[in-house]
Amino acid sequence: MNPTNTSAKPDIRQLTQEELQNYFLSKNEPAFRAKQLYQWLWQKGSKDFSQMTNLSQNLRQQLSEDFTLQTLQLNLLQKSEDETIKCRFALHDHYMVEGVIIPTAERTTACVSSQVGCSLSCSFCATGKMKRMRNLAASEIFDQVISLNELSQKHFQKNLNNIVFMGMGEPLLNYNNTLLAIEKLTQPNALGMSPRRITVSTAGVAKMIYRLADDNPKVNLALSLHAANDAKRSEIMPINEQNNLESLREALQYFQNKNGRLLYFEYIMFKNFNDSLQDAKELVRFCRNFPCKVNLIEYNTVEGTGMHKSEEDALFAFQQYLQAKNITCTLRRSRGKDIDAACGQLANKN
Ligand code: SF4
């Protein structure tokens, strides 16, 4: 089916609270209606005007004539043998995105998408093999989290503890909508989640890291590093050609000076590519620039990439070397492999 915009009416969640106020005033309704409506839209996660029971029947009817309320629909849910849940969501224009819930004994983390597809074409990533079709609206990012939170309550009897922007897409290339979604998710009457429990993960867009530093929404920042050597990094992440390690170092130091938090470096371990002692030395050298933590990630083979996961011995030796050099690092075992929910595997497959 060709994705098309199904309605010429504006989506009500594209209006600011001030614009809502002006709308109500134009209908001879009091300005406080905007606050009531805003609460339904962004705090209670309402999916239909008919649910807004403190607005009159006539007003609800008027709203549905003037606006749409676009929400995403759960299209497919898959549960892994390790309890990881992958959800495919259908958007109003029939595009699909995926989100993942990763439960552990200590916490439940949601991994959300920021774009339909991705333009950055990292060679190891299934999403990178899809074209970028469009950015997600703030409301679509918000809805993913609200849906994943409801599913977490249903399947694990607990709310989400953490949100990571590590699903489909590059969040810093959908900057305004990502920040707006974060603002909505952290307001006290919605999920009320602390921004410190939200991690924005970037493939490394230096210019946007400066902007995030200046706006300082107080979230964590993770860099998908995967190689601390420009030649290797450019080989698997074309974005490194315009945003090399030196430019990223400067941007990240600027960010850290403003934000004051640890930086996270994601490092997927690829067999015979970035898992030698020399690679570990280069990583240590890069990490010395910042208070940081490294997440070493077990790779899940994505067909057609030619990349494979590191052998256990190489993983272990790499981790040992980092620890011996006092670099804090953890080894992330892959979750949800059997349902293609693991890192780099999100691609709208069944
Ligand atoms: S790893 Fe991230 S930035 Fe790279 S192609 Fe995949 S989704 Fe895009």
mmCIF file of N, CA, C and O and ligand atoms in Angstrom, residues 115 117-129 166-170 202-203 224 226 237 344, ligand 1:
data_model
loop_
_atom_site.group_PDB
_atom_site.id
_atom_site.type_symbol
_atom_site.label_atom_id
_atom_site.label_comp_id
_atom_site.label_asym_id
_atom_site.label_seq_id
_atom_site.Cartn_x
_atom_site.Cartn_y
_atom_site.Cartn_z
ATOM 1 N N GLN A 115 12.713 7.711 13.649
ATOM 2 C CA GLN A 115 12.442 7.942 12.225
ATOM 3 C C GLN A 115 11.911 6.647 11.610
ATOM 4 O O GLN A 115 12.147 5.558 12.146
ATOM 5 N N GLY A 117 12.784 4.250 9.047
ATOM 6 C CA GLY A 117 14.021 3.981 8.312
ATOM 7 C C GLY A 117 15.144 4.868 8.823
ATOM 8 O O GLY A 117 15.017 5.501 9.882
ATOM 9 N N CYS A 118 16.227 4.938 8.082
ATOM 10 C CA CYS A 118 17.359 5.760 8.518
ATOM 11 C C CYS A 118 18.204 6.106 7.304
ATOM 12 O O CYS A 118 18.362 5.291 6.396
ATOM 13 N N SER A 119 18.759 7.320 7.313
ATOM 14 C CA SER A 119 19.537 7.762 6.150
ATOM 15 C C SER A 119 21.029 7.489 6.318
ATOM 16 O O SER A 119 21.806 7.771 5.410
ATOM 17 N N LEU A 120 21.437 6.959 7.465
ATOM 18 C CA LEU A 120 22.879 6.938 7.733
ATOM 19 C C LEU A 120 23.620 5.690 7.255
ATOM 20 O O LEU A 120 24.847 5.662 7.254
ATOM 21 N N SER A 121 22.877 4.666 6.899
ATOM 22 C CA SER A 121 23.454 3.498 6.202
ATOM 23 C C SER A 121 24.652 2.855 6.895
ATOM 24 O O SER A 121 25.638 2.502 6.220
ATOM 25 N N CYS A 122 24.588 2.716 8.191
ATOM 26 C CA CYS A 122 25.665 1.965 8.867
ATOM 27 C C CYS A 122 25.638 0.538 8.326
ATOM 28 O O CYS A 122 24.568 -0.058 8.190
ATOM 29 N N SER A 123 26.818 0.022 8.027
ATOM 30 C CA SER A 123 26.856 -1.218 7.233
ATOM 31 C C SER A 123 26.346 -2.438 7.984
ATOM 32 O O SER A 123 25.931 -3.410 7.371
ATOM 33 N N PHE A 124 26.368 -2.394 9.308
ATOM 34 C CA PHE A 124 26.009 -3.579 10.103
ATOM 35 C C PHE A 124 24.540 -3.592 10.501
ATOM 36 O O PHE A 124 24.081 -4.505 11.171
ATOM 37 N N CYS A 125 23.788 -2.576 10.092
ATOM 38 C CA CYS A 125 22.472 -2.347 10.689
ATOM 39 C C CYS A 125 21.351 -2.643 9.696
ATOM 40 O O CYS A 125 21.387 -2.185 8.547
ATOM 41 N N ALA A 126 20.345 -3.362 10.172
ATOM 42 C CA ALA A 126 19.216 -3.710 9.297
ATOM 43 C C ALA A 126 18.397 -2.463 8.944
ATOM 44 O O ALA A 126 17.947 -2.320 7.803
ATOM 45 N N THR A 127 18.240 -1.553 9.905
ATOM 46 C CA THR A 127 17.473 -0.332 9.611
ATOM 47 C C THR A 127 18.170 0.490 8.535
ATOM 48 O O THR A 127 17.533 1.101 7.678
ATOM 49 N N GLY A 128 19.510 0.489 8.590
ATOM 50 C CA GLY A 128 20.288 1.267 7.628
ATOM 51 C C GLY A 128 20.113 0.774 6.194
ATOM 52 O O GLY A 128 20.472 1.466 5.247
ATOM 53 N N LYS A 129 19.569 -0.428 6.053
ATOM 54 C CA LYS A 129 19.331 -0.947 4.696
ATOM 55 C C LYS A 129 17.995 -0.449 4.146
ATOM 56 O O LYS A 129 17.697 -0.613 2.967
ATOM 57 N N MET A 166 17.313 4.254 20.730
ATOM 58 C CA MET A 166 18.254 3.396 19.997
ATOM 59 C C MET A 166 17.520 2.502 19.009
ATOM 60 O O MET A 166 18.047 1.492 18.568
ATOM 61 N N GLY A 167 16.276 2.855 18.718
ATOM 62 C CA GLY A 167 15.517 2.065 17.752
ATOM 63 C C GLY A 167 15.841 2.530 16.340
ATOM 64 O O GLY A 167 16.982 2.898 16.031
ATOM 65 N N MET A 168 14.833 2.557 15.496
ATOM 66 C CA MET A 168 15.075 2.941 14.106
ATOM 67 C C MET A 168 15.314 4.444 14.009
ATOM 68 O O MET A 168 14.579 5.237 14.590
ATOM 69 N N GLY A 169 16.344 4.812 13.238
ATOM 70 C CA GLY A 169 16.553 6.227 12.960
ATOM 71 C C GLY A 169 17.603 6.888 13.829
ATOM 72 O O GLY A 169 18.075 6.313 14.817
ATOM 73 N N GLU A 170 17.976 8.086 13.434
ATOM 74 C CA GLU A 170 18.967 8.898 14.150
ATOM 75 C C GLU A 170 18.216 10.040 14.840
ATOM 76 O O GLU A 170 17.752 10.981 14.174
ATOM 77 N N THR A 202 23.312 8.608 19.550
ATOM 78 C CA THR A 202 23.581 9.166 18.220
ATOM 79 C C THR A 202 24.704 8.404 17.528
ATOM 80 O O THR A 202 25.623 7.900 18.185
ATOM 81 N N ALA A 203 24.613 8.373 16.205
ATOM 82 C CA ALA A 203 25.709 7.798 15.424
ATOM 83 C C ALA A 203 26.861 8.803 15.329
ATOM 84 O O ALA A 203 27.943 8.462 14.870
ATOM 85 N N SER A 224 27.218 5.922 19.426
ATOM 86 C CA SER A 224 27.500 4.619 18.812
ATOM 87 C C SER A 224 28.877 4.729 18.199
ATOM 88 O O SER A 224 29.026 5.275 17.113
ATOM 89 N N HIS A 226 31.784 2.163 18.053
ATOM 90 C CA HIS A 226 32.057 0.933 17.286
ATOM 91 C C HIS A 226 33.457 0.843 16.680
ATOM 92 O O HIS A 226 33.837 -0.220 16.197
ATOM 93 N N MET A 237 30.542 3.173 9.209
ATOM 94 C CA MET A 237 29.602 4.254 9.490
ATOM 95 C C MET A 237 29.964 5.453 8.598
ATOM 96 O O MET A 237 30.811 6.284 8.964
ATOM 97 N N GLY A 344 20.518 -3.255 16.166
ATOM 98 C CA GLY A 344 20.845 -3.291 14.728
ATOM 99 C C GLY A 344 19.922 -4.169 13.900
ATOM 100 O O GLY A 344 20.068 -4.250 12.689
HETATM 101 S S1 SF4 B 1 22.838 2.045 13.452
HETATM 102 FE FE1 SF4 B 1 21.412 3.726 13.904
HETATM 103 S S2 SF4 B 1 22.245 5.450 12.724
HETATM 104 FE FE2 SF4 B 1 23.182 3.600 11.855
HETATM 105 S S3 SF4 B 1 21.823 3.006 10.160
HETATM 106 FE FE3 SF4 B 1 21.148 1.884 11.988
HETATM 107 S S4 SF4 B 1 19.504 3.148 12.828
HETATM 108 FE FE4 SF4 B 1 20.691 4.457 11.421
#
